[in-house]
Structure formats: C-alpha cells, structure tokens
Backbone as a chain_set.jsonl record, in Angstrom:
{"seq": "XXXXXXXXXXXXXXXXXXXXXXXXXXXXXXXXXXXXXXXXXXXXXXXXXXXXXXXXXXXXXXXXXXXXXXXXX", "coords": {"N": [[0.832, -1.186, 0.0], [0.469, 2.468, -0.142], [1.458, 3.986, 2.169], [2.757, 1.698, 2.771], [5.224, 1.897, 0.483], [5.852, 4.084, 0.497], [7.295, 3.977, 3.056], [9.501, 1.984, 2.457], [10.533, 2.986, -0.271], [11.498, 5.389, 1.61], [13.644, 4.499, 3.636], [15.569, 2.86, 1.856], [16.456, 5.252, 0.578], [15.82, 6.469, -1.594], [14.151, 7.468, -4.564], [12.233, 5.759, -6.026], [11.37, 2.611, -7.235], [12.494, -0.158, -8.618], [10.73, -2.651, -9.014], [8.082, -3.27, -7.807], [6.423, -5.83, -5.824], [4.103, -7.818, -4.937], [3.416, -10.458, -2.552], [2.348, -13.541, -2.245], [-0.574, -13.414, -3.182], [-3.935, -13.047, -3.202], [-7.343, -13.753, -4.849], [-9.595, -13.106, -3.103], [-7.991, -11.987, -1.216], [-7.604, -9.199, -2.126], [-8.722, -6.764, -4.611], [-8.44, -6.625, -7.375], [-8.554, -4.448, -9.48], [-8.489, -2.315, -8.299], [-6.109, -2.416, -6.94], [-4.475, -2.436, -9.744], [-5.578, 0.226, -10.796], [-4.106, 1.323, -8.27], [-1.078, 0.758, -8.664], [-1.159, 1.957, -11.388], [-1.034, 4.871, -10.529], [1.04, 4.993, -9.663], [3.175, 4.782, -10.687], [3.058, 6.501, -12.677], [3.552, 8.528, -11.432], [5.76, 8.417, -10.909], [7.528, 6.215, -8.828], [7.464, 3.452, -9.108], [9.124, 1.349, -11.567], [8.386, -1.006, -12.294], [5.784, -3.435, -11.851], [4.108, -6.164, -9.88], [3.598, -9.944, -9.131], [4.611, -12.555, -6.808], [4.501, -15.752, -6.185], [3.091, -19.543, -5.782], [2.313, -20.788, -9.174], [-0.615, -21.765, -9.653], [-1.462, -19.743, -7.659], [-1.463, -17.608, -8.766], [-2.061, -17.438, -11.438], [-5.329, -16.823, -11.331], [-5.79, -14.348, -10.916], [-3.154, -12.966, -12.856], [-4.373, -12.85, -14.94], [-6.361, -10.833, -14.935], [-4.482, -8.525, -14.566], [-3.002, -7.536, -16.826], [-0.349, -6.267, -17.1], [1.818, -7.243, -15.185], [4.601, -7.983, -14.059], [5.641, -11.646, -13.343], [6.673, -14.157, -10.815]], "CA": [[0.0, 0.0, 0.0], [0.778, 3.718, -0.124], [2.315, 3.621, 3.022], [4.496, 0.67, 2.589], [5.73, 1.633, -0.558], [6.497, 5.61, 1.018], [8.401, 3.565, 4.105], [10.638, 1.336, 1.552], [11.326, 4.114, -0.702], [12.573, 6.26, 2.443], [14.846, 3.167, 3.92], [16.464, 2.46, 0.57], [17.496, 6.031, 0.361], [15.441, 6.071, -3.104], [12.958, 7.876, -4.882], [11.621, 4.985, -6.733], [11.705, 1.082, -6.894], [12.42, -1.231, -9.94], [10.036, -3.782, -9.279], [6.888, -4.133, -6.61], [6.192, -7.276, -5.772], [2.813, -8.55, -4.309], [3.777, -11.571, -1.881], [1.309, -14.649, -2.617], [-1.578, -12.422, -3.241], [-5.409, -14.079, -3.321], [-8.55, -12.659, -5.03], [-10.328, -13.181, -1.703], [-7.63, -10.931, -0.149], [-7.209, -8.167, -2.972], [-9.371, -6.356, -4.967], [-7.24, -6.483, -8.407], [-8.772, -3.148, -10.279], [-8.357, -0.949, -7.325], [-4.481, -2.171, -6.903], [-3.629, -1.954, -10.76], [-5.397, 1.868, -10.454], [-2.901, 2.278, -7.559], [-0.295, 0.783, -9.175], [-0.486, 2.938, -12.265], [-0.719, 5.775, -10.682], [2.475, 5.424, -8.549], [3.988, 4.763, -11.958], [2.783, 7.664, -13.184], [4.521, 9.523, -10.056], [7.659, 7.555, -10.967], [7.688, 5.877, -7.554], [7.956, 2.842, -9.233], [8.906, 1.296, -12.671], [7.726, -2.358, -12.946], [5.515, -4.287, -10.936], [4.163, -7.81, -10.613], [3.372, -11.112, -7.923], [5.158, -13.565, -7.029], [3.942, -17.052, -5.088], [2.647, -20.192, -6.366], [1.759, -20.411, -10.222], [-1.849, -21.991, -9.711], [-2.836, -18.91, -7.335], [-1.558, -15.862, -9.401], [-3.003, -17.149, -12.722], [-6.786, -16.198, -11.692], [-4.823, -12.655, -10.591], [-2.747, -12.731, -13.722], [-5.355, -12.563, -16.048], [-6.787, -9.458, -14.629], [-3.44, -7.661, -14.11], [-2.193, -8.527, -17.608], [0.93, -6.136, -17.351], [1.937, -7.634, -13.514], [5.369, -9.585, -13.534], [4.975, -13.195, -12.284], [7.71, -14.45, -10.269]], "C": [[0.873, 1.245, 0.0], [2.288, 3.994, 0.684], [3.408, 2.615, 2.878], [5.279, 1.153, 1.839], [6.786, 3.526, 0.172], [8.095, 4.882, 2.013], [9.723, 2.704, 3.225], [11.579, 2.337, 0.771], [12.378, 5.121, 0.503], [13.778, 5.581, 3.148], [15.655, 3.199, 3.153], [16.853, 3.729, -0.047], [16.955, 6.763, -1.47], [14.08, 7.049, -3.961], [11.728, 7.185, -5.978], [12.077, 3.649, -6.626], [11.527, 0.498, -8.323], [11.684, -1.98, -10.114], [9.624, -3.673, -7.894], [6.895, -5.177, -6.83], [5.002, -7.315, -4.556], [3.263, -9.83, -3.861], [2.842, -12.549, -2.111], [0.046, -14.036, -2.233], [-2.86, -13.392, -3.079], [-6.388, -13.281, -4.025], [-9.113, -12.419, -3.838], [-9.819, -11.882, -1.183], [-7.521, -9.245, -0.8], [-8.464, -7.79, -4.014], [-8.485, -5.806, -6.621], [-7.719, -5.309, -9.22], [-8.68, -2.44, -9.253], [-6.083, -1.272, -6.915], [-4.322, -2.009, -8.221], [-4.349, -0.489, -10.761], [-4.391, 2.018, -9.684], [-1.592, 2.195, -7.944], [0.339, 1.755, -10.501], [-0.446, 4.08, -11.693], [0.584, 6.063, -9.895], [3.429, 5.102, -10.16], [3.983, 5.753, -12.755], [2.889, 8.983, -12.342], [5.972, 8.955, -10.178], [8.377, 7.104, -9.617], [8.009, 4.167, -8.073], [7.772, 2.593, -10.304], [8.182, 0.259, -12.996], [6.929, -2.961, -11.67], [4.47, -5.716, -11.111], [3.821, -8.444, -8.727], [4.471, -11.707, -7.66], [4.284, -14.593, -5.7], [3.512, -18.196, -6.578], [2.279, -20.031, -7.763], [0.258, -20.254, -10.37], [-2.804, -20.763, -9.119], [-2.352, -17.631, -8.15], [-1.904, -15.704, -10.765], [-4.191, -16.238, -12.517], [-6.346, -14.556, -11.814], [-4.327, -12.004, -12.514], [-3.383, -12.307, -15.338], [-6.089, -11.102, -15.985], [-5.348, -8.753, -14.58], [-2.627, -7.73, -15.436], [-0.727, -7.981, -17.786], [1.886, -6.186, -16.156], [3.363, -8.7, -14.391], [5.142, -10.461, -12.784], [6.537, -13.385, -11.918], [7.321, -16.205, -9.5]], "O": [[2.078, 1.043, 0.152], [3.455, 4.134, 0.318], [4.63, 2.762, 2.878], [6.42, 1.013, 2.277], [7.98, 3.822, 0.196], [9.299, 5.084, 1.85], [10.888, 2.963, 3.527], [12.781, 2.548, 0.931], [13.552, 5.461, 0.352], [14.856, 6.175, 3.189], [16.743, 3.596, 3.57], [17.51, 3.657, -1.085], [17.676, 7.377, -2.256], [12.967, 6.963, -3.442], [10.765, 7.726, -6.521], [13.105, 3.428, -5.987], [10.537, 0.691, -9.029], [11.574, -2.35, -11.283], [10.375, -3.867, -6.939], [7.297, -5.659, -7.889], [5.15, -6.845, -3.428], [3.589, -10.542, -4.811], [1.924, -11.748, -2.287], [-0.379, -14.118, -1.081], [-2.63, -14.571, -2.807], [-6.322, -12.067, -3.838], [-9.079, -11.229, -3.524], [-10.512, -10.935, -0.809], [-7.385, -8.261, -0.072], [-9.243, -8.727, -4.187], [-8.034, -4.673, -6.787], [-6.787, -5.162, -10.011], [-9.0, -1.338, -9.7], [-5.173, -0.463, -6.733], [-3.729, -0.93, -8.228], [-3.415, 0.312, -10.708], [-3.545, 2.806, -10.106], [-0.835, 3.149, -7.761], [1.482, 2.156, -10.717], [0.359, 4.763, -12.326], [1.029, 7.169, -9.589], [4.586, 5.519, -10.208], [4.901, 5.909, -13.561], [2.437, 10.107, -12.555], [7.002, 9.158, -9.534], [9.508, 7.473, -9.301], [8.843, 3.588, -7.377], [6.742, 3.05, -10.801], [7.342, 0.372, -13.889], [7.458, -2.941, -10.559], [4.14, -6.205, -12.192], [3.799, -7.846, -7.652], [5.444, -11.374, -8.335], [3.691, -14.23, -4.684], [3.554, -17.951, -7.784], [1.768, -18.916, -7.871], [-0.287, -19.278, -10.885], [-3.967, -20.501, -9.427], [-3.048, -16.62, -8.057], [-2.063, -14.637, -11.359], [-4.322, -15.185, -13.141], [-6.616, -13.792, -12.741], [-4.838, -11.102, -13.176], [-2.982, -11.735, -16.352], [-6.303, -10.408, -16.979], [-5.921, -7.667, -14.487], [-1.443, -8.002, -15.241], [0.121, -8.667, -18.355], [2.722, -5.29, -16.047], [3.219, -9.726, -15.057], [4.566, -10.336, -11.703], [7.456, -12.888, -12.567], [8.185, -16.804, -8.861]]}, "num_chains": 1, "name": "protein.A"}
C-alpha cells in the first residue's frame, strides 16, 4: 500500500523502486482493479517502474489474467 511503498522508498534512500512485488496475493484478499489503479498511478509519479506477484503459479493465474501487465515471479 501507499504507506508501505512511502516507508521502503525512504529506507532504501530512493525515490523509486524497480520492481513491486505482491507476496502470494489471493482474489479473496485483494481487490485487483483498485491495486492496478494504484499501481499505475504510482507509476505515473515515478515511484515505481515495474511491478508484478510472485507465489505459487496456480494462485496468481486467476490474478494474472486481470493484471495482464503484472510480472509473475
């Protein structure tokens, strides 16, 4: 979220991050059109350039299909 992404950036000294990463995400737990809105628009603040999942293949397909420009990991 917002927050996390503010606290990482200020740690790492950084004004942007190469790659978010979503930790073994779920539909249940995420609401995937309200994170890729937040995602583009922190991309479109240049807070970060690429972002994406990673966990299991079987659970970030249903994800992956909605998110279609999300690195998989």
């Amino acid at each position: 979220d917002r927050a996390s992404l503010g606290d990482s950036l200020r740690r790492l000294g950084s004004e942007r991050v190469d790659l978010l990463l979503l930790h073994e995400p779920t539909l249940a737990a995420l609401d995937p059109e309200a994170w890729l809105r937040w995602l583009e628009r922190e991309q479109a603040r240049g807070r970060i350039a690429h972002y994406g999942m990673s966990g299991p293949a079987e659970a970030l397909l249903p994800l992956a299909q909605r998110l279609p420009g999300a690195v998989l990991q």
